[in-house]
PDB file of C-alpha atoms in Angstrom:
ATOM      1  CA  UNK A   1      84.660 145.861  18.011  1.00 45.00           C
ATOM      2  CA  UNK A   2      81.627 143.506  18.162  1.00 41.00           C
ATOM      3  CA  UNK A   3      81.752 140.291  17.651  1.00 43.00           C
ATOM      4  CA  UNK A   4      78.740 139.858  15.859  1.00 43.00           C
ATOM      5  CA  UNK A   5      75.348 141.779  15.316  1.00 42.00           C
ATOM      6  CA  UNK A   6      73.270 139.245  17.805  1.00 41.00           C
ATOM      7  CA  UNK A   7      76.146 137.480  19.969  1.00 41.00           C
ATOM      8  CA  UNK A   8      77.438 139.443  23.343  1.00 50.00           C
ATOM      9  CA  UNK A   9      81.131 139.944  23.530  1.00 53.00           C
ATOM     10  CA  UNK A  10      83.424 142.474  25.848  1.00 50.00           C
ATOM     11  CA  UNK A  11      86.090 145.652  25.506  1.00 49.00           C
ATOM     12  CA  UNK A  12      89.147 144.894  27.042  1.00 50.00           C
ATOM     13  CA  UNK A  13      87.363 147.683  29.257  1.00 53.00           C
ATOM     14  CA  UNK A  14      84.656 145.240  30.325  1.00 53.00           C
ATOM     15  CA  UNK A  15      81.803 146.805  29.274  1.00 54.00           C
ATOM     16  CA  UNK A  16      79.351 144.333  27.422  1.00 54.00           C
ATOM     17  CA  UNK A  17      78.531 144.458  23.038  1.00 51.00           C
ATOM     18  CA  UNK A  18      75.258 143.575  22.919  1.00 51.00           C
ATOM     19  CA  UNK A  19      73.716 143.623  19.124  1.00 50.00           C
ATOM     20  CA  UNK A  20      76.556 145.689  18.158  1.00 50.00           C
ATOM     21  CA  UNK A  21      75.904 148.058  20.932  1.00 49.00           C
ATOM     22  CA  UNK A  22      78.064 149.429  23.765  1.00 47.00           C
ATOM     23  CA  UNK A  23      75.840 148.688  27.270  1.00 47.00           C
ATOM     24  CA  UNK A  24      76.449 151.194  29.298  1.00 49.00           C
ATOM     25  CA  UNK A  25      74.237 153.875  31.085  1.00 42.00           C
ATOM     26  CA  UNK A  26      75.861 156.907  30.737  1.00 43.00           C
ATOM     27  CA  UNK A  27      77.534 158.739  27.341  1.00 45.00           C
ATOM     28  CA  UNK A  28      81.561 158.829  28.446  1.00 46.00           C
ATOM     29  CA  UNK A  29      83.114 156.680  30.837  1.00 49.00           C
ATOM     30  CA  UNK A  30      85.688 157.311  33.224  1.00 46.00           C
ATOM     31  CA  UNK A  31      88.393 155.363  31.988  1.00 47.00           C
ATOM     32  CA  UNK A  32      87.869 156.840  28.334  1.00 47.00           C
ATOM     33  CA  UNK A  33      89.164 160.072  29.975  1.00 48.00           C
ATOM     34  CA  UNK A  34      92.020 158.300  31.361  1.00 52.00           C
ATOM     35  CA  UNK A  35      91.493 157.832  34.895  1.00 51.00           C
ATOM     36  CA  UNK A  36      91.884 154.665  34.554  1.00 54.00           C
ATOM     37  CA  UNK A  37      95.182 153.991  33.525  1.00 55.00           C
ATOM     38  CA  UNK A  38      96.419 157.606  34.222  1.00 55.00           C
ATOM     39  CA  UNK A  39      96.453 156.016  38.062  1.00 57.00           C
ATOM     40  CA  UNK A  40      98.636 152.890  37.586  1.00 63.00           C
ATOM     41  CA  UNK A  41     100.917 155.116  35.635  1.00 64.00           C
ATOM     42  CA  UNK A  42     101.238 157.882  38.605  1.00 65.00           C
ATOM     43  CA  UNK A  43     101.584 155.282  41.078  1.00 67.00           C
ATOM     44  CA  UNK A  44     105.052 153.943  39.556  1.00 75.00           C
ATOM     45  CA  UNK A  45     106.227 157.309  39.206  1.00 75.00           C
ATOM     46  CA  UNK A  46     105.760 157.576  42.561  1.00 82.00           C
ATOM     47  CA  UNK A  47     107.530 154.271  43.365  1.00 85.00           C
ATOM     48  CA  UNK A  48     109.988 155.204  40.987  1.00 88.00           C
ATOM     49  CA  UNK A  49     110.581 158.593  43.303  1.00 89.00           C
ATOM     50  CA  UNK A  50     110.533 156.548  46.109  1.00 90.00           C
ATOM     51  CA  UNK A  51     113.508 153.949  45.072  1.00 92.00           C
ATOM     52  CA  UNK A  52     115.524 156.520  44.269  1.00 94.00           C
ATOM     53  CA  UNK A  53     115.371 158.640  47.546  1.00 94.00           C
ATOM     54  CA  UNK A  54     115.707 155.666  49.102  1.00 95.00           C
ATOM     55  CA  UNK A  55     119.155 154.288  47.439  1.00 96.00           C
ATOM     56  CA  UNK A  56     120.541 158.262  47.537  1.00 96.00           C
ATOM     57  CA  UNK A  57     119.690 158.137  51.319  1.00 95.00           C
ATOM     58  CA  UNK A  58     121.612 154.590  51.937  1.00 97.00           C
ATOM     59  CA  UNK A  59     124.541 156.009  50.977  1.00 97.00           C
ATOM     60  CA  UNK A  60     126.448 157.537  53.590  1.00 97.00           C
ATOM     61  CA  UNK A  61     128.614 160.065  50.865  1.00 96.00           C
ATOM     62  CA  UNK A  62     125.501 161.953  50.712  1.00 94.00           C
ATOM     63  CA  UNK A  63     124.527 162.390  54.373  1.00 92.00           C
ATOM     64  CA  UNK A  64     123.222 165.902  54.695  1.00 90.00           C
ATOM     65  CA  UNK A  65     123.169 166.260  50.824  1.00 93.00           C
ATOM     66  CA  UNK A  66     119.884 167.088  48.329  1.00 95.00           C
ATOM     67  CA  UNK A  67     118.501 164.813  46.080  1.00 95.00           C
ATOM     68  CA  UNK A  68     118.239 166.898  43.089  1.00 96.00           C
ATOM     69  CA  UNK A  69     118.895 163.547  40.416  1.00 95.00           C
ATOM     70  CA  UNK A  70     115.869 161.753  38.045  1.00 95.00           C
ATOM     71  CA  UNK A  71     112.497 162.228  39.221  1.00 94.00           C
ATOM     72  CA  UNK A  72     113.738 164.674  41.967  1.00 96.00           C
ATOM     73  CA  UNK A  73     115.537 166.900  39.049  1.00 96.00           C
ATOM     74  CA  UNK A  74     111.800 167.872  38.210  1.00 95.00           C
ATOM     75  CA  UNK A  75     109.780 168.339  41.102  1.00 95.00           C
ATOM     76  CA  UNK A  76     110.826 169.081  44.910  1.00 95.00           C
ATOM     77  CA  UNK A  77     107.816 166.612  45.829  1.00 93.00           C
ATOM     78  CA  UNK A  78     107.145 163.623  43.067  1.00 92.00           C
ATOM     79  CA  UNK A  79     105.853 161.708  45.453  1.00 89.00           C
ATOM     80  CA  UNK A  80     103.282 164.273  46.792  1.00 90.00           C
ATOM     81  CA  UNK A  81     102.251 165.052  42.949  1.00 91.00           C
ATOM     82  CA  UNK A  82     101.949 161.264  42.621  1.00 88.00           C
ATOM     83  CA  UNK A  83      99.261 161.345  44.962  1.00 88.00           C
ATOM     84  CA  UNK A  84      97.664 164.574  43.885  1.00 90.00           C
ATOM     85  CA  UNK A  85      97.039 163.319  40.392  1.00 89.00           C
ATOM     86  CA  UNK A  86      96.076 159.971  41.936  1.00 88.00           C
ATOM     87  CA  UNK A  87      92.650 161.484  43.532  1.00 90.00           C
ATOM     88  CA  UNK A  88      92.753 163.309  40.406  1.00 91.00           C
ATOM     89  CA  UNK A  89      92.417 160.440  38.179  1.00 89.00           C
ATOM     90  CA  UNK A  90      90.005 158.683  40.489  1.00 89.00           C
ATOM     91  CA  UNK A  91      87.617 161.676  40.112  1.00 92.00           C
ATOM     92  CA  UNK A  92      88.190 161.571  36.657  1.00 91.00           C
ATOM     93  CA  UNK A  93      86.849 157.866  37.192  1.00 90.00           C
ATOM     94  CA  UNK A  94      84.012 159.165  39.552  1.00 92.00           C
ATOM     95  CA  UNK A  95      83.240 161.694  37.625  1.00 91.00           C
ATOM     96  CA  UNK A  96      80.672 159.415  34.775  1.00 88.00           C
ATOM     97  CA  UNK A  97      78.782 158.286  37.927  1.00 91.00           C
ATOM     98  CA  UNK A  98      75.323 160.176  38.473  1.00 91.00           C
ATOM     99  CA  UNK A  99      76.317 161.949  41.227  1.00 93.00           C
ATOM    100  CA  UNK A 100      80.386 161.696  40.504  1.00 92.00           C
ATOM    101  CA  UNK A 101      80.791 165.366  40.444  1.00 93.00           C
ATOM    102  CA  UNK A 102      79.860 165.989  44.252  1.00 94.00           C
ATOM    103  CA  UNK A 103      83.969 163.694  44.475  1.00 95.00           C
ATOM    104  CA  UNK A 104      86.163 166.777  43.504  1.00 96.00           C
ATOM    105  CA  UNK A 105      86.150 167.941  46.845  1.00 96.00           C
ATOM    106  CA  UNK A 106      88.189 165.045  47.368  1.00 95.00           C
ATOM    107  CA  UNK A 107      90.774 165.787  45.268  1.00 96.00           C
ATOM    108  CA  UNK A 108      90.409 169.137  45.997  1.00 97.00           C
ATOM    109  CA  UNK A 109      91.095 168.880  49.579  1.00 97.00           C
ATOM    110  CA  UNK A 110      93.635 166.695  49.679  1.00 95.00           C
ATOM    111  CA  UNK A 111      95.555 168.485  47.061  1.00 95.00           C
ATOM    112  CA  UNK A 112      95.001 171.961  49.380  1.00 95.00           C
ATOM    113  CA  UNK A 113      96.642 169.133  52.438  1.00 95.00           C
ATOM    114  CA  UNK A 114      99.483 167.861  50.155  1.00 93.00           C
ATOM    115  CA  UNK A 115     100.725 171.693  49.086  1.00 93.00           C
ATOM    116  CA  UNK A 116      99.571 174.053  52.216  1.00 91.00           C
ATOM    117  CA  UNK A 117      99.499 171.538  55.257  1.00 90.00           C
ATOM    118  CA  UNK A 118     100.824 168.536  55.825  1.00 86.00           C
ATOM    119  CA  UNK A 119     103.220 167.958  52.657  1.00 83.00           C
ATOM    120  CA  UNK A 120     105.353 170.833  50.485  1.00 90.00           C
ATOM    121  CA  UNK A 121     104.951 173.941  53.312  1.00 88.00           C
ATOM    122  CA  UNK A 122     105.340 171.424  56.518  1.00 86.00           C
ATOM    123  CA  UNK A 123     108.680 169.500  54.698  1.00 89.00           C
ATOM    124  CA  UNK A 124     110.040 172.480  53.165  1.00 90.00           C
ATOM    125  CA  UNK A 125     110.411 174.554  56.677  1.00 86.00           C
ATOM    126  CA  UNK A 126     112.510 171.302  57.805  1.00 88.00           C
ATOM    127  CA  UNK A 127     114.550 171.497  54.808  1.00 91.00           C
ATOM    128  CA  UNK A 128     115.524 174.760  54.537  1.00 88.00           C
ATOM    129  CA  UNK A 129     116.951 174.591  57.666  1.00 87.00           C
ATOM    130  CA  UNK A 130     118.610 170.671  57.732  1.00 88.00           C
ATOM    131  CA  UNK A 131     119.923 171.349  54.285  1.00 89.00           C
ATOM    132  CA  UNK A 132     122.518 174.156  53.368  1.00 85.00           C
ATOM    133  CA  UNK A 133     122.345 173.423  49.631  1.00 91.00           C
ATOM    134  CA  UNK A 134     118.347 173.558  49.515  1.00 94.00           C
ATOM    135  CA  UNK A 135     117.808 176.736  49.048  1.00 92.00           C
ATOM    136  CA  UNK A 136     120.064 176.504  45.670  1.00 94.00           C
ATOM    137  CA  UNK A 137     117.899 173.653  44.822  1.00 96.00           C
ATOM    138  CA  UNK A 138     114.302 175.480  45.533  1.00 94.00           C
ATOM    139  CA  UNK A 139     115.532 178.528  42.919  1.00 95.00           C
ATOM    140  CA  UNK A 140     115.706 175.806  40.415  1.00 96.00           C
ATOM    141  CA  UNK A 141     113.590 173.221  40.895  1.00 97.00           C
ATOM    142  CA  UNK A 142     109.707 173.116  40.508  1.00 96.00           C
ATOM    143  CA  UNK A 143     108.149 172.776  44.051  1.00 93.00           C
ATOM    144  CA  UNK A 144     104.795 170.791  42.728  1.00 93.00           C
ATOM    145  CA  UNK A 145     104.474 169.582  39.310  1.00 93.00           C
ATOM    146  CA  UNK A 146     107.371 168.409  37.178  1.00 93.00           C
ATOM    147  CA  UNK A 147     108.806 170.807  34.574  1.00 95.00           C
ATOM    148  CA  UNK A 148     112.436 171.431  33.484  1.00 95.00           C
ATOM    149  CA  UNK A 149     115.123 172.900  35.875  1.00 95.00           C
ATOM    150  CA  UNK A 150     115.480 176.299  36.067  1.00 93.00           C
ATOM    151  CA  UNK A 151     118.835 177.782  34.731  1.00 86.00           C
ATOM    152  CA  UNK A 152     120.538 179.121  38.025  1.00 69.00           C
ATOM    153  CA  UNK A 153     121.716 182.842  36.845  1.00 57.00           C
TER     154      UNK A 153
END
């Protein structure tokens, strides 16, 4: 809201009200999509995936065990999702920018790295053989993006 026809005033956003006008060059922005806060959000999931690995590997009762509890009860990876949908949400950003749409091979790349290179195939191949209980865990347990447990029949 304005805070006046003539005077200048701000969005929490930061974009300027001038004469009851939104200044901005371009129709959408970023943020409005949610890339803004969509990234802050992500990011503590991820920390939140990270403390609890962390705490389940500092106690010696489950050396050699799964972590299959909170975040990891969703998603084999939260942590590698985390960052997918952070260069997602930072497109999302760069997107309203004139040339914004040339970014998505940024996201695009690195979520190609996270699932077929360097992240989920790499870790998994480890796993699967460090872990006797993991394979019980993949049958049930999304490898990406978080979704309910599967029912083990």
């Amino acid at each position: 809201a304005s805070r006046g026809a003539s005077s200048p005033g701000r969005l929490a956003s930061g974009r300027e009200i001038v004469g009851g006008d939104v200044v901005e060059d371009r129709a959408v922005a970023g943020d409005d999509l949610g890339g803004g806060d969509g990234g802050g959000t992500i990011k503590r999931g991820e920390v939140v995936g990270d403390l609890q690995l962390t705490k389940f590997k500092k106690d010696p009762a489950n050396k050699g065990q799964v972590m299959d509890k909170g975040l990891w009860s969703l998603t084999r990876h939260p942590n590698y999702f985390g960052d997918a949908v952070l260069w997602w949400g930072v497109y999302v950003l760069a997107v309203s920018t004139p040339l914004g749409r040339w970014t998505i091979f940024s996201p695009a790349l690195m979520t190609f790295l996270l699932l077929r290179v360097s992240g989920v195939t790499l870790l998994e191949r480890n796993l699967q053989t460090s872990k006797p209980d993991y394979a019980a865990y993949v049958a049930r347990t999304s490898a990406f993006v978080p979704w309910f447990p599967r029912s083990e029949a």
